[in-house]
């Protein structure tokens, strides 16, 4: 993209007291390598929408027809199981991407995306995105290349995860969640929202029983602290 600079059209729509991301939708990895005029068109054609806390950006089972950049706010990705249990798979914040599934043909959202607070997203619907590609074919070529590169990177990450211990993987997941979404206090990063062992199991690909045992080892070693319903990751601890 070179040194192209843009005034973000989302800034004036950002909810009060929300952390605003300066990242523009045209700067996402999926659009990397676009020409300046193509980048400007991506920004111009994007849709902006504000959601209230508790509203869905999309619902599990709906046809995937939207990709979004979170400009402000926080979104919880959750999956509803057949027995009615809902588990949290991830938490996305401002600057994060939602809805990669849109690039798959006739694909349903495998998870739901629910706003945890007032949230602003910058989006493309499938229909609007396809029209953009018809007008600018090189955008479609760049997206295909970038998706292929991302798949290769994720494959490498999965291979690397399989070579690390469950304890290390779980600690790194908790540390990332704490740093990104927790509150920094004197004793460490505090995770002030519930994370069940089922949630953590889905995040690292392990059974709930294994998570329970591993959490005990992390507590016994002092890497994590339990403060009522909150988890604390001490500042002095290093991954």
PDB file of C-alpha atoms in Angstrom:
ATOM      1  CA  UNK A   1       0.000   0.000   0.000  1.00  0.00           C
ATOM      2  CA  UNK A   2       3.034   2.228   0.117  1.00  0.00           C
ATOM      3  CA  UNK A   3       2.749   5.374   2.203  1.00  0.00           C
ATOM      4  CA  UNK A   4      -0.863   6.111   1.384  1.00  0.00           C
ATOM      5  CA  UNK A   5      -2.599   8.038   4.165  1.00  0.00           C
ATOM      6  CA  UNK A   6      -6.333   8.202   4.691  1.00  0.00           C
ATOM      7  CA  UNK A   7      -8.683  10.038   6.970  1.00  0.00           C
ATOM      8  CA  UNK A   8     -10.790   7.340   8.582  1.00  0.00           C
ATOM      9  CA  UNK A   9     -14.500   7.837   8.003  1.00  0.00           C
ATOM     10  CA  UNK A  10     -15.299   5.845  11.157  1.00  0.00           C
ATOM     11  CA  UNK A  11     -13.700   8.155  13.709  1.00  0.00           C
ATOM     12  CA  UNK A  12     -16.652  10.540  14.013  1.00  0.00           C
ATOM     13  CA  UNK A  13     -19.029   7.589  14.555  1.00  0.00           C
ATOM     14  CA  UNK A  14     -17.050   6.032  17.416  1.00  0.00           C
ATOM     15  CA  UNK A  15     -19.093   5.564  20.635  1.00  0.00           C
ATOM     16  CA  UNK A  16     -18.123   7.860  23.507  1.00  0.00           C
ATOM     17  CA  UNK A  17     -15.566   6.505  25.979  1.00  0.00           C
ATOM     18  CA  UNK A  18     -14.636   3.706  23.562  1.00  0.00           C
ATOM     19  CA  UNK A  19     -11.159   2.792  22.434  1.00  0.00           C
ATOM     20  CA  UNK A  20     -10.995   3.636  18.741  1.00  0.00           C
ATOM     21  CA  UNK A  21      -8.759   1.674  16.374  1.00  0.00           C
ATOM     22  CA  UNK A  22      -6.811   3.742  13.825  1.00  0.00           C
ATOM     23  CA  UNK A  23      -6.574   0.642  11.635  1.00  0.00           C
ATOM     24  CA  UNK A  24      -8.660   1.114   8.476  1.00  0.00           C
ATOM     25  CA  UNK A  25     -10.513  -1.731   6.775  1.00  0.00           C
ATOM     26  CA  UNK A  26      -8.286  -1.223   3.732  1.00  0.00           C
ATOM     27  CA  UNK A  27      -5.255  -1.981   5.904  1.00  0.00           C
ATOM     28  CA  UNK A  28      -6.396  -5.468   6.912  1.00  0.00           C
ATOM     29  CA  UNK A  29      -4.194  -8.361   5.869  1.00  0.00           C
ATOM     30  CA  UNK A  30      -6.890  -9.548   3.468  1.00  0.00           C
ATOM     31  CA  UNK A  31      -6.427  -6.346   1.394  1.00  0.00           C
ATOM     32  CA  UNK A  32      -2.646  -6.170   1.659  1.00  0.00           C
ATOM     33  CA  UNK A  33      -0.834  -5.123  -1.511  1.00  0.00           C
ATOM     34  CA  UNK A  34      -3.605  -3.065  -3.118  1.00  0.00           C
ATOM     35  CA  UNK A  35      -2.845  -0.117  -5.352  1.00  0.00           C
ATOM     36  CA  UNK A  36      -3.616   3.351  -3.895  1.00  0.00           C
ATOM     37  CA  UNK A  37      -6.733   3.851  -6.017  1.00  0.00           C
ATOM     38  CA  UNK A  38      -8.011   0.369  -5.109  1.00  0.00           C
ATOM     39  CA  UNK A  39      -7.397   1.024  -1.436  1.00  0.00           C
ATOM     40  CA  UNK A  40      -9.337   4.276  -1.571  1.00  0.00           C
ATOM     41  CA  UNK A  41     -12.266   2.501  -3.223  1.00  0.00           C
ATOM     42  CA  UNK A  42     -12.306  -0.203  -0.534  1.00  0.00           C
ATOM     43  CA  UNK A  43     -12.553   2.486   2.136  1.00  0.00           C
ATOM     44  CA  UNK A  44     -15.221   4.407   0.222  1.00  0.00           C
ATOM     45  CA  UNK A  45     -17.428   1.368  -0.415  1.00  0.00           C
ATOM     46  CA  UNK A  46     -17.355  -0.016   3.139  1.00  0.00           C
ATOM     47  CA  UNK A  47     -20.462   0.169   5.357  1.00  0.00           C
ATOM     48  CA  UNK A  48     -20.439   1.513   8.941  1.00  0.00           C
ATOM     49  CA  UNK A  49     -22.797   0.294  11.636  1.00  0.00           C
ATOM     50  CA  UNK A  50     -23.118   0.737  15.396  1.00  0.00           C
ATOM     51  CA  UNK A  51     -24.411  -2.022  17.699  1.00  0.00           C
ATOM     52  CA  UNK A  52     -25.563  -1.877  21.303  1.00  0.00           C
ATOM     53  CA  UNK A  53     -24.321  -4.257  23.995  1.00  0.00           C
ATOM     54  CA  UNK A  54     -26.001  -7.644  23.588  1.00  0.00           C
ATOM     55  CA  UNK A  55     -26.756  -7.237  19.885  1.00  0.00           C
ATOM     56  CA  UNK A  56     -25.329  -9.760  17.398  1.00  0.00           C
ATOM     57  CA  UNK A  57     -23.069  -8.792  14.525  1.00  0.00           C
ATOM     58  CA  UNK A  58     -24.062 -12.182  13.123  1.00  0.00           C
ATOM     59  CA  UNK A  59     -25.792 -15.292  14.492  1.00  0.00           C
ATOM     60  CA  UNK A  60     -24.634 -18.897  14.385  1.00  0.00           C
ATOM     61  CA  UNK A  61     -26.318 -20.734  11.515  1.00  0.00           C
ATOM     62  CA  UNK A  62     -27.033 -17.643   9.410  1.00  0.00           C
ATOM     63  CA  UNK A  63     -25.594 -17.554   5.903  1.00  0.00           C
ATOM     64  CA  UNK A  64     -22.153 -15.931   6.053  1.00  0.00           C
ATOM     65  CA  UNK A  65     -22.519 -12.725   4.076  1.00  0.00           C
ATOM     66  CA  UNK A  66     -20.470 -10.086   5.878  1.00  0.00           C
ATOM     67  CA  UNK A  67     -16.854  -9.352   6.796  1.00  0.00           C
ATOM     68  CA  UNK A  68     -16.210  -6.685   9.400  1.00  0.00           C
ATOM     69  CA  UNK A  69     -13.452  -4.733  11.081  1.00  0.00           C
ATOM     70  CA  UNK A  70     -14.159  -3.796  14.692  1.00  0.00           C
ATOM     71  CA  UNK A  71     -13.425  -0.078  14.929  1.00  0.00           C
ATOM     72  CA  UNK A  72     -14.502   0.321  18.563  1.00  0.00           C
ATOM     73  CA  UNK A  73     -15.948  -1.965  21.212  1.00  0.00           C
ATOM     74  CA  UNK A  74     -15.581  -5.649  21.996  1.00  0.00           C
ATOM     75  CA  UNK A  75     -17.240  -8.754  20.494  1.00  0.00           C
ATOM     76  CA  UNK A  76     -17.561 -12.252  21.940  1.00  0.00           C
ATOM     77  CA  UNK A  77     -17.475 -15.233  19.587  1.00  0.00           C
ATOM     78  CA  UNK A  78     -19.542 -18.080  20.981  1.00  0.00           C
ATOM     79  CA  UNK A  79     -20.833 -21.453  19.867  1.00  0.00           C
ATOM     80  CA  UNK A  80     -24.154 -22.999  20.849  1.00  0.00           C
ATOM     81  CA  UNK A  81     -23.867 -26.781  21.272  1.00  0.00           C
ATOM     82  CA  UNK A  82     -26.591 -29.320  20.552  1.00  0.00           C
ATOM     83  CA  UNK A  83     -27.392 -29.691  24.260  1.00  0.00           C
ATOM     84  CA  UNK A  84     -28.040 -25.936  24.535  1.00  0.00           C
ATOM     85  CA  UNK A  85     -24.709 -25.110  26.169  1.00  0.00           C
ATOM     86  CA  UNK A  86     -23.093 -21.893  24.942  1.00  0.00           C
ATOM     87  CA  UNK A  87     -19.305 -21.647  25.049  1.00  0.00           C
ATOM     88  CA  UNK A  88     -17.018 -18.688  24.416  1.00  0.00           C
ATOM     89  CA  UNK A  89     -14.422 -19.326  21.720  1.00  0.00           C
ATOM     90  CA  UNK A  90     -12.750 -15.949  21.475  1.00  0.00           C
ATOM     91  CA  UNK A  91     -13.056 -12.266  22.300  1.00  0.00           C
ATOM     92  CA  UNK A  92     -12.323  -9.713  19.591  1.00  0.00           C
ATOM     93  CA  UNK A  93     -11.471  -6.059  20.268  1.00  0.00           C
ATOM     94  CA  UNK A  94     -11.049  -2.886  18.213  1.00  0.00           C
ATOM     95  CA  UNK A  95      -8.723  -3.529  15.287  1.00  0.00           C
ATOM     96  CA  UNK A  96      -9.740  -7.198  14.954  1.00  0.00           C
ATOM     97  CA  UNK A  97     -11.411  -8.881  11.978  1.00  0.00           C
ATOM     98  CA  UNK A  98     -14.701 -10.816  11.890  1.00  0.00           C
ATOM     99  CA  UNK A  99     -16.412 -13.004   9.322  1.00  0.00           C
ATOM    100  CA  UNK A 100     -13.678 -14.623   7.215  1.00  0.00           C
ATOM    101  CA  UNK A 101     -16.285 -17.292   6.450  1.00  0.00           C
ATOM    102  CA  UNK A 102     -17.829 -14.955   3.870  1.00  0.00           C
ATOM    103  CA  UNK A 103     -15.164 -15.979   1.376  1.00  0.00           C
ATOM    104  CA  UNK A 104     -16.474 -19.573   1.389  1.00  0.00           C
ATOM    105  CA  UNK A 105     -19.268 -20.384  -1.037  1.00  0.00           C
ATOM    106  CA  UNK A 106     -22.683 -20.789   0.656  1.00  0.00           C
ATOM    107  CA  UNK A 107     -21.132 -21.135   4.101  1.00  0.00           C
ATOM    108  CA  UNK A 108     -23.058 -20.658   7.350  1.00  0.00           C
ATOM    109  CA  UNK A 109     -21.569 -18.884  10.346  1.00  0.00           C
ATOM    110  CA  UNK A 110     -20.292 -21.682  12.633  1.00  0.00           C
ATOM    111  CA  UNK A 111     -20.334 -19.275  15.597  1.00  0.00           C
ATOM    112  CA  UNK A 112     -22.213 -16.199  16.762  1.00  0.00           C
ATOM    113  CA  UNK A 113     -20.650 -12.765  17.310  1.00  0.00           C
ATOM    114  CA  UNK A 114     -22.224 -10.833  20.199  1.00  0.00           C
ATOM    115  CA  UNK A 115     -21.328  -7.294  21.250  1.00  0.00           C
ATOM    116  CA  UNK A 116     -20.111  -7.034  24.842  1.00  0.00           C
ATOM    117  CA  UNK A 117     -20.441  -3.233  24.770  1.00  0.00           C
ATOM    118  CA  UNK A 118     -21.454  -0.529  22.314  1.00  0.00           C
ATOM    119  CA  UNK A 119     -19.552  -1.437  19.156  1.00  0.00           C
ATOM    120  CA  UNK A 120     -18.783   0.148  15.789  1.00  0.00           C
ATOM    121  CA  UNK A 121     -17.903  -2.051  12.817  1.00  0.00           C
ATOM    122  CA  UNK A 122     -16.788  -1.242   9.286  1.00  0.00           C
ATOM    123  CA  UNK A 123     -18.055  -3.930   6.917  1.00  0.00           C
ATOM    124  CA  UNK A 124     -18.595  -5.386   3.490  1.00  0.00           C
ATOM    125  CA  UNK A 125     -21.567  -7.531   2.564  1.00  0.00           C
ATOM    126  CA  UNK A 126     -20.922 -10.304   0.073  1.00  0.00           C
ATOM    127  CA  UNK A 127     -23.029  -8.523  -2.544  1.00  0.00           C
ATOM    128  CA  UNK A 128     -21.169  -5.247  -2.102  1.00  0.00           C
ATOM    129  CA  UNK A 129     -17.795  -6.980  -2.083  1.00  0.00           C
ATOM    130  CA  UNK A 130     -18.547  -8.914  -5.281  1.00  0.00           C
ATOM    131  CA  UNK A 131     -19.546  -5.676  -7.028  1.00  0.00           C
ATOM    132  CA  UNK A 132     -16.273  -4.098  -5.906  1.00  0.00           C
ATOM    133  CA  UNK A 133     -14.310  -6.985  -7.418  1.00  0.00           C
ATOM    134  CA  UNK A 134     -16.186  -6.720 -10.713  1.00  0.00           C
ATOM    135  CA  UNK A 135     -15.171  -3.047 -10.900  1.00  0.00           C
ATOM    136  CA  UNK A 136     -11.623  -3.717  -9.662  1.00  0.00           C
ATOM    137  CA  UNK A 137     -10.566  -7.300 -10.604  1.00  0.00           C
ATOM    138  CA  UNK A 138      -7.092  -6.908  -9.100  1.00  0.00           C
ATOM    139  CA  UNK A 139      -8.672  -6.616  -5.642  1.00  0.00           C
ATOM    140  CA  UNK A 140     -10.071 -10.127  -6.014  1.00  0.00           C
ATOM    141  CA  UNK A 141      -6.668 -11.495  -7.073  1.00  0.00           C
ATOM    142  CA  UNK A 142      -4.943  -9.885  -4.104  1.00  0.00           C
ATOM    143  CA  UNK A 143      -7.559 -11.249  -1.682  1.00  0.00           C
ATOM    144  CA  UNK A 144      -7.075 -14.801  -3.030  1.00  0.00           C
ATOM    145  CA  UNK A 145      -3.306 -14.551  -2.601  1.00  0.00           C
ATOM    146  CA  UNK A 146      -3.587 -13.121   0.883  1.00  0.00           C
ATOM    147  CA  UNK A 147      -6.041 -15.829   1.965  1.00  0.00           C
ATOM    148  CA  UNK A 148      -3.669 -18.511   0.659  1.00  0.00           C
ATOM    149  CA  UNK A 149      -0.794 -16.995   2.619  1.00  0.00           C
ATOM    150  CA  UNK A 150      -2.896 -16.828   5.776  1.00  0.00           C
ATOM    151  CA  UNK A 151      -3.872 -20.514   5.460  1.00  0.00           C
ATOM    152  CA  UNK A 152      -0.181 -21.419   5.184  1.00  0.00           C
ATOM    153  CA  UNK A 153       0.623 -19.364   8.308  1.00  0.00           C
ATOM    154  CA  UNK A 154      -2.192 -20.969  10.316  1.00  0.00           C
ATOM    155  CA  UNK A 155      -1.016 -24.424   9.256  1.00  0.00           C
ATOM    156  CA  UNK A 156       2.456 -23.613  10.577  1.00  0.00           C
ATOM    157  CA  UNK A 157       0.980 -22.354  13.861  1.00  0.00           C
ATOM    158  CA  UNK A 158      -1.029 -25.548  14.369  1.00  0.00           C
ATOM    159  CA  UNK A 159       2.133 -27.573  13.854  1.00  0.00           C
ATOM    160  CA  UNK A 160       4.010 -25.472  16.381  1.00  0.00           C
ATOM    161  CA  UNK A 161       1.206 -25.777  18.970  1.00  0.00           C
ATOM    162  CA  UNK A 162       1.296 -29.564  18.758  1.00  0.00           C
ATOM    163  CA  UNK A 163       4.953 -29.482  19.880  1.00  0.00           C
ATOM    164  CA  UNK A 164       4.345 -27.474  23.075  1.00  0.00           C
ATOM    165  CA  UNK A 165       2.986 -28.747  26.378  1.00  0.00           C
ATOM    166  CA  UNK A 166      -0.659 -28.285  27.320  1.00  0.00           C
ATOM    167  CA  UNK A 167       0.389 -26.221  30.337  1.00  0.00           C
ATOM    168  CA  UNK A 168       2.389 -23.797  28.201  1.00  0.00           C
ATOM    169  CA  UNK A 169      -0.379 -23.495  25.596  1.00  0.00           C
ATOM    170  CA  UNK A 170      -3.031 -22.796  28.231  1.00  0.00           C
ATOM    171  CA  UNK A 171      -0.848 -20.241  29.994  1.00  0.00           C
ATOM    172  CA  UNK A 172      -0.139 -18.398  26.738  1.00  0.00           C
ATOM    173  CA  UNK A 173      -3.853 -18.271  25.901  1.00  0.00           C
ATOM    174  CA  UNK A 174      -4.675 -16.899  29.360  1.00  0.00           C
ATOM    175  CA  UNK A 175      -1.844 -14.383  29.126  1.00  0.00           C
ATOM    176  CA  UNK A 176      -3.028 -13.130  25.740  1.00  0.00           C
ATOM    177  CA  UNK A 177      -6.623 -12.802  26.968  1.00  0.00           C
ATOM    178  CA  UNK A 178      -5.460 -11.005  30.103  1.00  0.00           C
ATOM    179  CA  UNK A 179      -3.262  -8.541  28.222  1.00  0.00           C
ATOM    180  CA  UNK A 180      -5.837  -7.791  25.537  1.00  0.00           C
ATOM    181  CA  UNK A 181      -9.040  -7.774  27.578  1.00  0.00           C
ATOM    182  CA  UNK A 182      -8.089  -7.746  31.252  1.00  0.00           C
ATOM    183  CA  UNK A 183      -7.420  -4.890  33.631  1.00  0.00           C
ATOM    184  CA  UNK A 184      -3.858  -4.149  34.681  1.00  0.00           C
ATOM    185  CA  UNK A 185      -3.570  -3.808  38.469  1.00  0.00           C
ATOM    186  CA  UNK A 186      -0.717  -3.823  40.963  1.00  0.00           C
ATOM    187  CA  UNK A 187      -0.698  -7.595  41.382  1.00  0.00           C
ATOM    188  CA  UNK A 188      -1.097  -8.387  37.699  1.00  0.00           C
ATOM    189  CA  UNK A 189      -3.541  -8.615  34.806  1.00  0.00           C
ATOM    190  CA  UNK A 190      -7.055  -9.385  36.049  1.00  0.00           C
ATOM    191  CA  UNK A 191      -9.530 -11.284  33.847  1.00  0.00           C
ATOM    192  CA  UNK A 192     -12.851 -10.006  35.189  1.00  0.00           C
ATOM    193  CA  UNK A 193     -15.217 -12.033  33.037  1.00  0.00           C
ATOM    194  CA  UNK A 194     -15.926 -15.773  33.337  1.00  0.00           C
ATOM    195  CA  UNK A 195     -13.942 -18.266  31.272  1.00  0.00           C
ATOM    196  CA  UNK A 196     -15.226 -21.801  31.792  1.00  0.00           C
ATOM    197  CA  UNK A 197     -13.018 -24.834  31.358  1.00  0.00           C
ATOM    198  CA  UNK A 198     -15.131 -25.710  28.314  1.00  0.00           C
ATOM    199  CA  UNK A 199     -14.301 -22.298  26.827  1.00  0.00           C
ATOM    200  CA  UNK A 200     -10.600 -22.796  27.414  1.00  0.00           C
ATOM    201  CA  UNK A 201     -10.739 -26.310  26.027  1.00  0.00           C
ATOM    202  CA  UNK A 202     -12.078 -25.036  22.718  1.00  0.00           C
ATOM    203  CA  UNK A 203      -9.475 -22.270  22.603  1.00  0.00           C
ATOM    204  CA  UNK A 204      -6.532 -24.668  22.815  1.00  0.00           C
ATOM    205  CA  UNK A 205      -8.066 -27.922  21.583  1.00  0.00           C
ATOM    206  CA  UNK A 206      -8.148 -29.943  24.805  1.00  0.00           C
ATOM    207  CA  UNK A 207     -10.724 -31.817  26.890  1.00  0.00           C
ATOM    208  CA  UNK A 208     -12.322 -30.107  29.895  1.00  0.00           C
ATOM    209  CA  UNK A 209     -10.825 -32.660  32.311  1.00  0.00           C
ATOM    210  CA  UNK A 210      -7.333 -31.895  30.999  1.00  0.00           C
ATOM    211  CA  UNK A 211      -7.992 -28.164  31.392  1.00  0.00           C
ATOM    212  CA  UNK A 212      -9.045 -28.676  35.034  1.00  0.00           C
ATOM    213  CA  UNK A 213      -5.819 -30.534  35.840  1.00  0.00           C
ATOM    214  CA  UNK A 214      -3.669 -28.029  33.981  1.00  0.00           C
ATOM    215  CA  UNK A 215      -5.334 -25.041  35.669  1.00  0.00           C
ATOM    216  CA  UNK A 216      -4.498 -26.635  39.040  1.00  0.00           C
ATOM    217  CA  UNK A 217      -0.844 -26.970  38.033  1.00  0.00           C
ATOM    218  CA  UNK A 218      -0.750 -23.328  36.929  1.00  0.00           C
ATOM    219  CA  UNK A 219      -2.268 -22.222  40.258  1.00  0.00           C
ATOM    220  CA  UNK A 220       0.104 -24.424  42.255  1.00  0.00           C
ATOM    221  CA  UNK A 221       3.098 -22.975  40.410  1.00  0.00           C
ATOM    222  CA  UNK A 222       1.906 -19.409  40.992  1.00  0.00           C
ATOM    223  CA  UNK A 223       1.590 -18.600  37.286  1.00  0.00           C
ATOM    224  CA  UNK A 224      -2.077 -17.762  37.821  1.00  0.00           C
ATOM    225  CA  UNK A 225      -3.979 -16.682  40.919  1.00  0.00           C
ATOM    226  CA  UNK A 226      -7.653 -17.225  41.735  1.00  0.00           C
ATOM    227  CA  UNK A 227      -9.402 -14.209  43.278  1.00  0.00           C
ATOM    228  CA  UNK A 228     -13.020 -15.243  43.708  1.00  0.00           C
ATOM    229  CA  UNK A 229     -14.406 -15.579  40.174  1.00  0.00           C
ATOM    230  CA  UNK A 230     -11.518 -13.600  38.686  1.00  0.00           C
ATOM    231  CA  UNK A 231      -8.213 -14.895  37.388  1.00  0.00           C
ATOM    232  CA  UNK A 232      -5.013 -12.917  37.947  1.00  0.00           C
ATOM    233  CA  UNK A 233      -1.812 -13.343  35.955  1.00  0.00           C
ATOM    234  CA  UNK A 234       0.989 -11.851  38.085  1.00  0.00           C
ATOM    235  CA  UNK A 235       3.107  -9.178  36.417  1.00  0.00           C
ATOM    236  CA  UNK A 236       6.312 -10.841  37.517  1.00  0.00           C
ATOM    237  CA  UNK A 237       5.416 -14.046  35.651  1.00  0.00           C
ATOM    238  CA  UNK A 238       6.920 -14.497  32.211  1.00  0.00           C
ATOM    239  CA  UNK A 239       5.768 -16.921  29.490  1.00  0.00           C
TER     240      UNK A 239
END
